[in-house]
Structure formats: C-alpha cells, structure tokens
Amino acid sequence: QVFQDFYRRLNYVQRQTVDTIEGPVMVVAGPGTGKTLVLTLRIANILRLTDTPPDAILALAFTKSAVHSMRERLIEIIGPEAYRVTINTFHGFCNEIIQRYPEEFPRIIGAKNVSGVEQVKILEQVIERSRAQLLKPFGAPFYHLYDVLAEIERLKKENFNPKEFKQLVAERERLFKKLPDKYHQIGPYAHKLKGKFVALQKDLAKYRELAALYEDYEAALQALRFYDFSDMIMEVVRVLQSKPDFLLQLQEEYFYLLADEHQDANQAQNRLLELLASFHPAPNLFIVGDEKQAIFQFQGASLENFAYFKKLYPQARLIALTKNYRSSQNILDAAQSLLQSDPALTAVLPGASRILVYPFESVEDEWRFVGEDLKRKIAAGVPPRELGVLYRDNQDGLALAVALEQLSLPYVVESESNILHDLTIRKLLLLFKTIHHFGDDQWLAQALTLDFLRLPPLEVYRLIEQGRRQKLNLYELI
C-alpha cells in the first residue's frame, strides 16, 4: 500500500524508471528530479515483482549521507526488510568484502590504514633513497613531495597500479621517439630538439621518475603493513580480476546492481561495477547521475562516465528525468543559461521570485550588505529560520559570522568545520591531556584556568607563582 501511495505520485517518466527493472538502465537525473525516491521505489518494485531476496540487491552511493537517505526512504516504503538490502558507499562495500573474505586478500588483511602524516614520512624516505633528479631538486629534495603524493592518489583512483603505469610511460616514450619533425634542420640549432618537444621530453622524464617513486612507495607500504584509503577499491578490483572463481561467487550473491551519483565515479569504481556486472552481457545494472553535477573530480571522477557506460552496454535503456520539484522556473532558467546543456529542467513548483545580483568593491562590503539585508528582512517580519546564506568555502562562513555578530544577529553555521578547532572541544582535550600527563605541572597549570572550574584567575596565578618560587610541584602544593 505504501509503495502504491508513492507510485501514484510519480510522473510518467519516473514510473518508467521504476518499472524498468531488467537489463542495463542509465538515468540522467537533474537536481530536484526525485532520483532518490525513484531509486528506492525501483528496489521495492524488484522485491515486489520478483522472487529476489533483499540481500541479493546491491546499491552503491558516494557518501554516507546518501546511503543514510536511501536507507531511510526504503524503510519508509518496505519496512524492516530494507535493512537486508546492501546499501553502502564504494569504499564501505569494498572494506566489507575484505573483512568477509580475509583469505582472498592476504596482501591487505591485517594491515593498518596509513595516516596522512605516515604517508608523508614514508614518501620522504622513498624520495631520499631514490635516484630522481627532476622530482628531487638539489637543495630542496622534498619540494615536489605533496605533488607526487597527489599524483599517486590520482593514479590509484584511475585504477593504475605501479606496473601498469610504468608500461603506460614506456608506451608514451616509444610514441615520442616516432614523432616526426622533432629536430631543427638548419641554423645554429640544427639537430637540436625543438622547444615544444624539449618540454614534452622533460614531462616524460618526470613521469618515468614518478613511476619509480610510485613503485617504491607501494613496496614501502607493503613492507610496513600499511594501506591507504584508495587501496581498498583497487585491491578488491585486483583480486576480482585475478580470481575468476571469487568473482563468480560475488556475482551469484548480487542479482541487481544500482549506483547513485554515477557522474562522480572514478575508473577504479567503474571497473568494480563492470566486474560485478560481467556475468551477463545485459546485466541488471542501474546507474543514476547527471554530468552537470560532477563535483568529485578531485577524487578522480571523469565526465566520460556516461559515454563509457553507453559504449559498454549499447543496448542500455536511457531515461532522462527533467521535471524539477525543488526550484522555481526562473532559477532553473538562470542555471541553464550558464550550463548551456541538455536536457533542460522544467519546474513543477510555482513561483517566480527575481534573482538579484549585487556587485561590491570589497568582500567586507559584500558581507556588510548581506548582514544589513538580513536585518531589514527580520525587521519586516520574516522569521529568522526562513533566512539562509550560502557561501562557497568554509572560510567565507567565518567572515560572515563576524559581520553578523557586529550587527547583533543570531545565526547557526551548518557547514562542516574542524571539530578540533571548536573552543569547547579544545577545553575537553586540555582536560584529557592533563589527566594523561598526570604529575606534569605544564598541563595542570593550563587546566586550572579552564572557565568551567570557576577558579579565580588571580588565585591560580598566585598558586603557580608560589610553586615556581618554592620549586614545588603544583600537585603537591594543591
């Protein structure tokens, strides 16, 4: 009944998406088009129309919040059975596979997740021992360290192991040698490489050094029994490629595969989906995404994902969700004028509030205007909870908070922030450190000034000064 109630509210195209439960399906779903509802209703429809057990359905998303949202909606539709459906992030799913089948992953099982600090230390040692020249400049050997680490992470996300990357570099060098017209023919530079080819040759040399550093870095990680975040997906992909029996075992576990936000998938994640779906030429693989919303390109995501899917499954059904239930038409039109891409979204909601653009001479003027505008709206009777300010970076939120405080406006910051920088958390950590370093005056002296102890600051100062003069431990003195 709950399923039917939701189903009746769907538009024609959304119903097509829910009803198409067999074979490869690709859904281009713009923002606000109800893709989470459609995806979860499709899972419910599979369970309703087939004898598929819930744990034979695998739904993968990119963030834990997306997983939580999908699970909550599915519980609303089908009840407790939703807990049996495998809904996870790509990393979470791969980690689960490694934990369930440890004997298949001797290279990674029992190893520890390497921290950022440890990554830097290991790569420092690798660079120090290496024969690199371009990536280890004289006088500043670690100048390129963070760039090298970023490139290694990118290669992992694109599913290149050290051996494959070495082969790729060797192939590029072979093609470089075959390039025609590389040398000057006459003049003082006769028989010397032309400028653009000198730059290309230098780039190839850098890639060759990077390949060697990547190989040594991976060997060091393995020797120290470390793995990093990207290794979880890569390792599962590597094992599935090399162990067809194990791959078959997983393929028999999952009859239906669904992937949300597919525009953000990198090559390692794409390869994982491809392997799991490779049992049938026309697998029950359902992907949802929107090329215009690719936000995780820093994780190795590629805008070619949909083209890759079309090439892999030419018989796949393509469905476009274009009715937007979140914004008014003028907002969609403004966004469309910037994106200039198809299909365009159509608003279902009424309303045509104007979009106003204000130029300012400085950032300070901008925040001051925002604060004063909010104050005017509140004075005119708009409830504060109905007012919101969006900004690009977390640091912008700090500047805005200062502007709002100057105007005595109450606010709540909902952006992500580093909890370790929170004042209350810093006090708690200081208390913990004081307990951990019991007997150490340095920590106790700081802890005594914590406001929740309500100790008079002058008395604390006198106590510390007395201990210093009499050369007594504060603990003894108290």
Coordinates of C-alpha atoms in Angstrom, one line a residue:
Q1 CA 0.0 0.0 0.0
V2 CA 2.8 2.4 0.9
F3 CA 4.5 1.6 -2.4
Q4 CA 1.3 2.3 -4.3
D5 CA 0.8 5.6 -2.5
F6 CA 4.3 6.7 -3.6
Y7 CA 4.0 5.3 -7.1
R8 CA 0.7 7.2 -7.7
R9 CA 2.6 10.5 -7.1
L10 CA 5.2 9.8 -9.8
N11 CA 5.2 11.4 -13.2
Y12 CA 5.2 9.3 -16.4
V13 CA 9.0 9.2 -16.8
Q14 CA 9.6 8.4 -13.2
R15 CA 7.2 5.5 -13.4
Q16 CA 9.1 4.2 -16.5
T17 CA 12.3 4.3 -14.4
V18 CA 10.7 2.3 -11.6
D19 CA 9.0 -0.2 -13.9
T20 CA 12.2 -0.9 -15.9
I21 CA 13.8 -3.5 -13.6
E22 CA 15.6 -5.8 -16.1
G23 CA 18.7 -5.1 -18.1
P24 CA 21.1 -2.2 -18.1
V25 CA 19.5 1.2 -17.5
M26 CA 21.0 4.7 -17.4
V27 CA 19.1 7.5 -15.8
V28 CA 20.1 11.1 -16.3
A29 CA 18.6 12.8 -13.3
G30 CA 19.0 16.5 -12.8
P31 CA 18.9 18.1 -9.4
G32 CA 15.5 18.0 -7.6
T33 CA 14.0 15.4 -10.0
G34 CA 13.3 12.8 -7.3
K35 CA 16.1 10.4 -8.1
T36 CA 16.4 9.0 -4.5
L37 CA 12.7 8.3 -4.5
V38 CA 12.8 6.7 -7.9
L39 CA 15.9 4.6 -7.0
T40 CA 14.4 3.3 -3.7
L41 CA 11.0 2.6 -5.4
R42 CA 12.7 0.6 -8.0
I43 CA 14.4 -1.6 -5.3
A44 CA 10.9 -2.0 -3.8
N45 CA 9.5 -2.9 -7.2
I46 CA 12.2 -5.6 -7.8
L47 CA 11.2 -7.2 -4.5
R48 CA 7.5 -6.9 -5.3
L49 CA 7.7 -8.4 -8.8
T50 CA 10.4 -11.0 -8.5
D51 CA 11.5 -13.6 -6.0
T52 CA 14.8 -11.8 -5.4
P53 CA 15.8 -11.8 -1.7
P54 CA 16.6 -8.4 -0.3
D55 CA 20.3 -9.2 0.3
A56 CA 20.7 -10.0 -3.4
I57 CA 20.3 -6.3 -4.2
L58 CA 23.4 -4.1 -4.1
A59 CA 23.0 -0.3 -4.1
L60 CA 26.2 1.8 -4.0
A61 CA 26.5 5.6 -3.3
F62 CA 29.3 8.0 -2.9
T63 CA 28.7 9.5 0.6
K64 CA 27.4 8.1 3.9
S65 CA 24.7 10.7 3.9
A66 CA 23.4 9.4 0.6
V67 CA 23.5 5.9 2.0
H68 CA 21.5 7.0 5.0
S69 CA 19.0 8.9 2.9
M70 CA 18.4 5.9 0.7
R71 CA 18.1 3.5 3.6
E72 CA 15.6 5.8 5.4
R73 CA 13.4 6.1 2.3
L74 CA 13.5 2.4 1.7
I75 CA 12.5 1.7 5.3
E76 CA 9.5 4.0 4.8
I77 CA 8.4 2.0 1.8
I78 CA 9.1 -1.6 2.6
G79 CA 9.7 -1.6 6.4
P80 CA 12.4 -3.7 8.2
E81 CA 13.3 -5.7 5.1
A82 CA 15.2 -2.6 4.0
Y83 CA 17.9 -3.5 6.5
R84 CA 18.7 -6.6 4.5
V85 CA 19.3 -4.7 1.2
T86 CA 23.0 -4.0 0.8
I87 CA 23.3 -0.2 0.6
N88 CA 26.8 1.1 1.1
T89 CA 29.5 3.5 -0.2
F90 CA 32.0 2.1 -2.7
H91 CA 34.7 2.2 0.0
G92 CA 32.4 0.7 2.6
F93 CA 31.4 -2.1 0.3
C94 CA 35.0 -3.0 -0.5
N95 CA 36.0 -2.9 3.1
E96 CA 33.1 -5.2 3.9
I97 CA 34.2 -7.7 1.2
I98 CA 37.8 -7.6 2.6
Q99 CA 36.5 -8.3 6.1
R100 CA 34.1 -11.1 5.0
Y101 CA 36.7 -12.9 2.8
P102 CA 40.1 -12.2 4.5
E103 CA 41.7 -15.3 2.9
E104 CA 41.3 -13.7 -0.5
F105 CA 43.2 -10.6 0.5
P106 CA 46.5 -11.7 2.1
R107 CA 48.2 -8.5 0.8
I108 CA 46.0 -6.1 2.7
I109 CA 44.3 -8.1 5.6
G110 CA 45.9 -7.3 9.0
A111 CA 47.4 -4.1 7.6
K112 CA 46.7 -0.7 9.1
N113 CA 45.2 2.3 7.4
V114 CA 48.1 4.7 6.8
S115 CA 47.6 8.3 8.2
G116 CA 48.4 11.4 6.2
V117 CA 51.5 12.1 8.4
E118 CA 52.7 8.5 7.9
Q119 CA 52.2 8.8 4.1
V120 CA 54.5 11.9 4.1
K121 CA 57.2 10.2 6.2
I122 CA 57.2 7.1 4.0
L123 CA 57.4 9.1 0.8
E124 CA 60.2 11.3 2.3
Q125 CA 62.2 8.2 2.8
V126 CA 61.4 6.9 -0.7
I127 CA 62.4 10.2 -2.3
E128 CA 65.6 10.4 -0.2
R129 CA 66.7 6.9 -1.4
S130 CA 65.7 7.5 -5.0
R131 CA 67.8 8.5 -8.0
A132 CA 65.2 11.0 -9.1
Q133 CA 66.5 14.4 -10.3
L134 CA 63.6 16.4 -11.7
L135 CA 61.3 15.4 -8.8
K136 CA 64.1 15.6 -6.3
P137 CA 65.7 19.0 -7.0
F138 CA 69.1 19.7 -5.5
G139 CA 68.9 21.8 -2.3
A140 CA 65.2 21.1 -1.8
P141 CA 64.7 17.3 -2.3
F142 CA 61.2 17.3 -0.9
Y143 CA 59.9 20.3 -2.9
H144 CA 57.6 18.1 -5.1
L145 CA 56.6 15.6 -2.3
Y146 CA 53.0 16.7 -2.0
D147 CA 52.6 16.8 -5.8
V148 CA 54.0 13.3 -6.0
L149 CA 51.6 12.1 -3.3
A150 CA 48.6 13.7 -5.1
E151 CA 49.6 12.1 -8.4
I152 CA 49.9 8.6 -6.7
E153 CA 46.4 9.1 -5.2
R154 CA 45.1 10.1 -8.6
L155 CA 46.7 7.0 -10.3
K156 CA 45.1 4.7 -7.7
K157 CA 41.7 6.3 -8.3
E158 CA 42.1 5.8 -12.0
N159 CA 43.0 2.1 -11.3
F160 CA 46.6 2.2 -12.4
N161 CA 49.0 0.1 -10.3
P162 CA 52.8 0.8 -10.5
K163 CA 53.4 -1.9 -13.1
E164 CA 50.6 -0.6 -15.4
F165 CA 51.7 3.0 -15.0
K166 CA 55.3 2.0 -15.9
Q167 CA 54.0 0.3 -19.1
L168 CA 52.0 3.4 -19.9
V169 CA 55.0 5.7 -19.6
A170 CA 57.1 3.3 -21.7
E171 CA 54.5 3.3 -24.4
R172 CA 54.4 7.1 -24.4
E173 CA 58.2 7.2 -24.7
R174 CA 58.0 4.8 -27.6
L175 CA 55.5 7.0 -29.4
F176 CA 57.6 10.1 -28.6
K177 CA 60.6 8.5 -30.5
K178 CA 58.4 8.0 -33.5
L179 CA 57.2 11.6 -33.7
P180 CA 58.3 13.3 -36.9
D181 CA 59.9 16.7 -37.3
K182 CA 61.3 16.9 -33.8
Y183 CA 64.6 18.5 -34.7
H184 CA 65.7 21.8 -36.2
Q185 CA 67.1 21.1 -39.7
I186 CA 69.2 24.3 -40.3
G187 CA 70.7 27.2 -38.5
P188 CA 72.6 27.3 -35.2
Y189 CA 70.2 24.9 -33.6
A190 CA 70.5 22.2 -36.3
H191 CA 70.0 18.7 -35.0
K192 CA 68.7 20.0 -31.7
L193 CA 65.1 19.3 -30.3
K194 CA 62.5 22.0 -31.0
G195 CA 61.3 23.8 -27.9
K196 CA 57.9 22.1 -27.6
F197 CA 59.5 18.7 -27.9
V198 CA 62.1 19.6 -25.2
A199 CA 59.1 20.3 -22.8
L200 CA 57.4 17.0 -23.8
Q201 CA 60.7 15.1 -23.2
K202 CA 61.1 16.7 -19.8
D203 CA 57.5 15.7 -18.9
L204 CA 58.1 12.1 -19.9
A205 CA 61.3 12.1 -17.8
K206 CA 59.2 13.3 -14.8
Y207 CA 56.6 10.6 -15.4
R208 CA 59.4 8.0 -15.5
E209 CA 60.6 9.2 -12.1
L210 CA 57.1 9.3 -10.8
A211 CA 56.6 5.6 -11.9
A212 CA 59.7 4.6 -10.0
L213 CA 58.7 6.6 -6.8
Y214 CA 55.2 5.1 -7.0
E215 CA 56.6 1.5 -7.2
D216 CA 59.0 2.2 -4.2
Y217 CA 56.2 3.9 -2.2
E218 CA 53.9 0.9 -2.7
A219 CA 56.7 -1.5 -1.7
A220 CA 57.3 0.5 1.4
L221 CA 53.6 0.5 2.4
Q222 CA 53.5 -3.3 1.9
A223 CA 56.7 -3.8 4.0
L224 CA 55.3 -1.8 6.8
R225 CA 51.8 -3.5 6.5
F226 CA 50.1 -0.2 5.6
Y227 CA 47.4 0.5 3.1
D228 CA 45.7 3.8 2.2
F229 CA 42.0 4.7 1.5
S230 CA 42.3 4.2 -2.3
D231 CA 43.8 0.8 -1.9
M232 CA 40.6 -0.8 -0.7
I233 CA 38.8 -0.4 -4.0
M234 CA 42.0 -1.1 -6.0
E235 CA 42.7 -4.3 -4.1
V236 CA 39.2 -5.6 -4.5
V237 CA 39.4 -4.9 -8.2
R238 CA 42.8 -6.5 -8.5
V239 CA 41.6 -9.7 -6.7
L240 CA 38.4 -9.9 -8.7
Q241 CA 40.4 -9.6 -11.9
S242 CA 42.8 -12.3 -10.9
K243 CA 40.4 -14.8 -9.2
P244 CA 37.5 -15.6 -11.5
D245 CA 36.1 -18.2 -9.0
F246 CA 35.9 -15.5 -6.3
L247 CA 34.3 -13.0 -8.8
L248 CA 31.7 -15.6 -9.7
Q249 CA 30.9 -16.1 -6.0
L250 CA 30.2 -12.4 -5.6
Q251 CA 28.2 -12.3 -8.9
E252 CA 26.0 -15.0 -7.6
E253 CA 25.4 -13.0 -4.4
Y254 CA 24.1 -9.9 -6.2
F255 CA 21.4 -10.2 -8.8
Y256 CA 20.7 -6.4 -9.1
L257 CA 23.2 -3.6 -9.0
L258 CA 22.4 0.1 -8.6
A259 CA 24.8 3.0 -8.5
D260 CA 23.8 6.5 -7.4
E261 CA 25.6 9.8 -8.4
H262 CA 27.5 7.9 -11.1
Q263 CA 28.9 11.1 -12.6
D264 CA 31.3 11.1 -9.7
A265 CA 32.7 7.6 -10.2
N266 CA 36.4 7.2 -10.9
Q267 CA 37.9 4.5 -13.0
A268 CA 38.5 2.1 -10.1
Q269 CA 34.9 2.4 -9.1
N270 CA 33.7 2.0 -12.7
R271 CA 35.9 -1.1 -13.0
L272 CA 34.4 -2.6 -9.8
L273 CA 30.8 -2.2 -11.2
E274 CA 31.9 -3.6 -14.6
L275 CA 33.4 -6.7 -13.0
L276 CA 30.4 -7.4 -10.7
A277 CA 28.1 -6.9 -13.7
S278 CA 30.1 -9.0 -16.2
F279 CA 28.3 -12.3 -15.6
H280 CA 25.6 -11.4 -18.2
P281 CA 26.0 -9.5 -21.5
A282 CA 22.9 -7.4 -20.5
P283 CA 23.2 -7.2 -16.7
N284 CA 20.7 -5.8 -14.3
L285 CA 22.8 -2.7 -13.8
F286 CA 21.0 0.6 -13.0
I287 CA 23.0 3.8 -12.8
V288 CA 21.8 7.3 -11.9
G289 CA 23.6 10.5 -12.4
D290 CA 23.9 13.9 -14.0
E291 CA 27.0 15.1 -15.9
K292 CA 26.3 18.7 -14.9
Q293 CA 26.6 17.8 -11.2
A294 CA 30.1 16.2 -11.3
I295 CA 31.6 17.6 -8.1
F296 CA 34.1 15.0 -7.0
Q297 CA 36.5 15.4 -9.9
F298 CA 39.3 15.8 -7.3
Q299 CA 38.6 12.1 -6.4
G300 CA 39.4 11.0 -10.0
A301 CA 35.8 11.3 -11.3
S302 CA 35.5 11.6 -15.1
L303 CA 32.9 13.4 -17.2
E304 CA 33.2 10.5 -19.7
N305 CA 31.4 8.1 -17.3
F306 CA 28.1 8.1 -19.2
A307 CA 29.9 7.7 -22.6
Y308 CA 31.8 4.8 -21.1
F309 CA 28.6 3.2 -19.9
K310 CA 26.9 3.6 -23.3
K311 CA 29.9 2.0 -25.1
L312 CA 29.9 -0.9 -22.6
Y313 CA 26.2 -1.6 -22.9
P314 CA 25.0 -0.2 -26.2
Q315 CA 21.6 -1.9 -25.6
A316 CA 21.1 0.0 -22.4
R317 CA 17.9 2.0 -21.9
L318 CA 18.4 5.7 -21.5
I319 CA 15.9 7.7 -19.4
A320 CA 16.0 11.4 -18.6
L321 CA 14.3 12.9 -15.6
T322 CA 13.7 16.6 -16.4
K323 CA 10.8 17.7 -14.0
N324 CA 12.3 19.6 -11.1
Y325 CA 10.4 19.6 -7.8
R326 CA 12.8 21.8 -5.9
S327 CA 13.1 25.2 -7.6
S328 CA 11.1 27.7 -9.5
Q329 CA 11.5 28.1 -13.3
N330 CA 13.4 31.3 -13.2
I331 CA 16.1 29.7 -11.0
L332 CA 16.3 26.8 -13.4
D333 CA 16.5 29.0 -16.4
A334 CA 19.3 31.1 -14.9
A335 CA 21.3 27.9 -14.1
Q336 CA 20.6 26.6 -17.6
S337 CA 21.8 29.8 -19.2
L338 CA 25.2 29.2 -17.6
L339 CA 25.3 25.4 -18.3
Q340 CA 24.0 25.5 -21.8
S341 CA 23.4 21.8 -21.9
D342 CA 20.5 19.4 -22.5
P343 CA 18.1 18.2 -21.3
A344 CA 16.8 21.4 -19.7
L345 CA 14.8 21.1 -16.4
T346 CA 11.2 22.1 -16.1
A347 CA 9.9 23.4 -12.7
V348 CA 6.8 21.8 -11.2
L349 CA 6.6 24.3 -8.3
P350 CA 5.0 27.7 -9.0
G351 CA 6.7 30.9 -8.1
A352 CA 8.9 33.4 -10.0
S353 CA 11.0 35.3 -7.4
R354 CA 13.5 37.5 -9.0
I355 CA 17.3 36.7 -8.9
L356 CA 19.1 39.9 -7.9
V357 CA 22.9 40.3 -8.4
Y358 CA 24.8 42.9 -6.5
P359 CA 28.4 43.9 -7.3
F360 CA 30.7 45.2 -4.5
E361 CA 34.1 46.8 -4.3
S362 CA 35.3 44.6 -1.5
V363 CA 34.5 41.3 0.3
E364 CA 33.8 43.4 3.5
D365 CA 31.2 45.5 1.7
E366 CA 29.6 42.3 0.5
W367 CA 29.2 40.7 3.9
R368 CA 28.1 44.0 5.5
F369 CA 25.3 44.2 2.8
V370 CA 24.3 40.6 3.5
G371 CA 24.0 41.3 7.3
E372 CA 22.1 44.5 6.8
D373 CA 19.7 42.9 4.3
L374 CA 19.0 40.1 6.7
K375 CA 18.4 42.6 9.5
R376 CA 15.9 44.5 7.2
K377 CA 14.0 41.3 6.4
I378 CA 13.7 40.3 10.1
A379 CA 12.5 43.9 10.9
A380 CA 9.9 43.5 8.2
G381 CA 8.6 40.3 9.9
V382 CA 10.4 37.5 8.1
P383 CA 11.1 34.7 10.6
P384 CA 14.9 34.2 11.0
R385 CA 14.6 30.5 10.5
E386 CA 13.4 31.2 6.9
L387 CA 16.6 33.1 6.0
G388 CA 19.7 31.3 4.7
V389 CA 23.0 32.3 3.3
L390 CA 25.0 30.0 1.0
Y391 CA 28.8 30.5 0.6
R392 CA 31.5 28.7 -1.3
D393 CA 34.2 27.9 1.2
N394 CA 34.2 27.3 5.0
Q395 CA 36.5 30.3 5.5
D396 CA 33.8 32.5 4.0
G397 CA 31.4 31.4 6.8
L398 CA 33.9 32.8 9.4
A399 CA 33.9 36.3 7.7
L400 CA 30.1 36.2 7.5
A401 CA 29.8 35.2 11.2
V402 CA 31.9 38.2 12.2
A403 CA 29.6 40.5 10.1
L404 CA 26.5 39.1 11.7
E405 CA 28.0 39.4 15.2
Q406 CA 28.7 43.1 14.6
L407 CA 25.0 43.6 13.8
S408 CA 23.9 41.5 16.8
L409 CA 22.2 39.0 14.6
P410 CA 21.8 35.4 15.9
Y411 CA 22.9 32.7 13.5
V412 CA 23.7 29.0 13.2
V413 CA 26.6 27.8 11.0
E414 CA 25.7 24.5 9.3
S415 CA 28.8 24.0 7.2
E416 CA 31.3 21.3 8.1
S417 CA 34.1 22.5 10.3
N418 CA 37.1 21.0 12.1
I419 CA 35.7 19.9 15.5
L420 CA 39.3 20.1 16.9
H421 CA 39.2 23.8 16.5
D422 CA 36.0 24.2 18.5
L423 CA 36.6 26.1 21.8
T424 CA 34.7 23.6 24.0
I425 CA 36.4 20.6 22.4
R426 CA 39.8 22.3 22.9
K427 CA 39.0 22.6 26.6
L428 CA 37.9 19.0 26.8
L429 CA 41.2 17.9 25.1
L430 CA 43.2 20.0 27.5
L431 CA 41.5 18.3 30.4
F432 CA 42.2 14.8 28.9
K433 CA 45.9 15.8 28.3
T434 CA 46.2 17.0 31.9
I435 CA 44.9 13.6 33.1
H436 CA 47.1 11.7 30.7
H437 CA 50.2 13.7 31.8
F438 CA 49.4 13.3 35.5
G439 CA 52.1 14.9 37.6
D440 CA 53.2 17.3 34.9
D441 CA 52.9 21.0 36.0
Q442 CA 52.8 22.3 32.4
W443 CA 49.4 20.8 31.7
L444 CA 47.9 21.3 35.2
A445 CA 48.8 25.0 35.1
Q446 CA 46.8 25.4 31.9
A447 CA 43.9 23.2 33.1
L448 CA 43.4 25.3 36.2
T449 CA 42.4 28.3 34.1
L450 CA 39.5 26.5 32.4
D451 CA 36.4 28.6 32.9
F452 CA 34.1 25.7 33.9
L453 CA 36.2 25.1 37.1
R454 CA 35.2 28.7 38.2
L455 CA 38.6 29.2 39.9
P456 CA 39.5 32.9 40.5
P457 CA 42.3 33.7 37.9
L458 CA 44.3 35.7 40.4
E459 CA 44.4 32.8 42.9
V460 CA 45.5 30.4 40.1
Y461 CA 48.3 32.8 39.2
R462 CA 49.4 33.1 42.9
L463 CA 49.5 29.3 43.2
I464 CA 51.6 28.9 40.1
E465 CA 53.9 31.7 41.2
Q466 CA 54.3 30.1 44.7
G467 CA 55.2 26.8 43.1
R468 CA 57.8 28.4 40.9
R469 CA 59.4 30.3 43.9
Q470 CA 59.4 27.4 46.3
K471 CA 60.3 24.9 43.5
L472 CA 57.3 22.8 44.5
N473 CA 55.2 20.6 42.2
L474 CA 51.7 22.0 41.7
Y475 CA 50.1 18.7 42.6
E476 CA 52.0 18.7 46.0
L477 CA 51.0 22.3 46.5
I478 CA 47.3 21.8 46.0

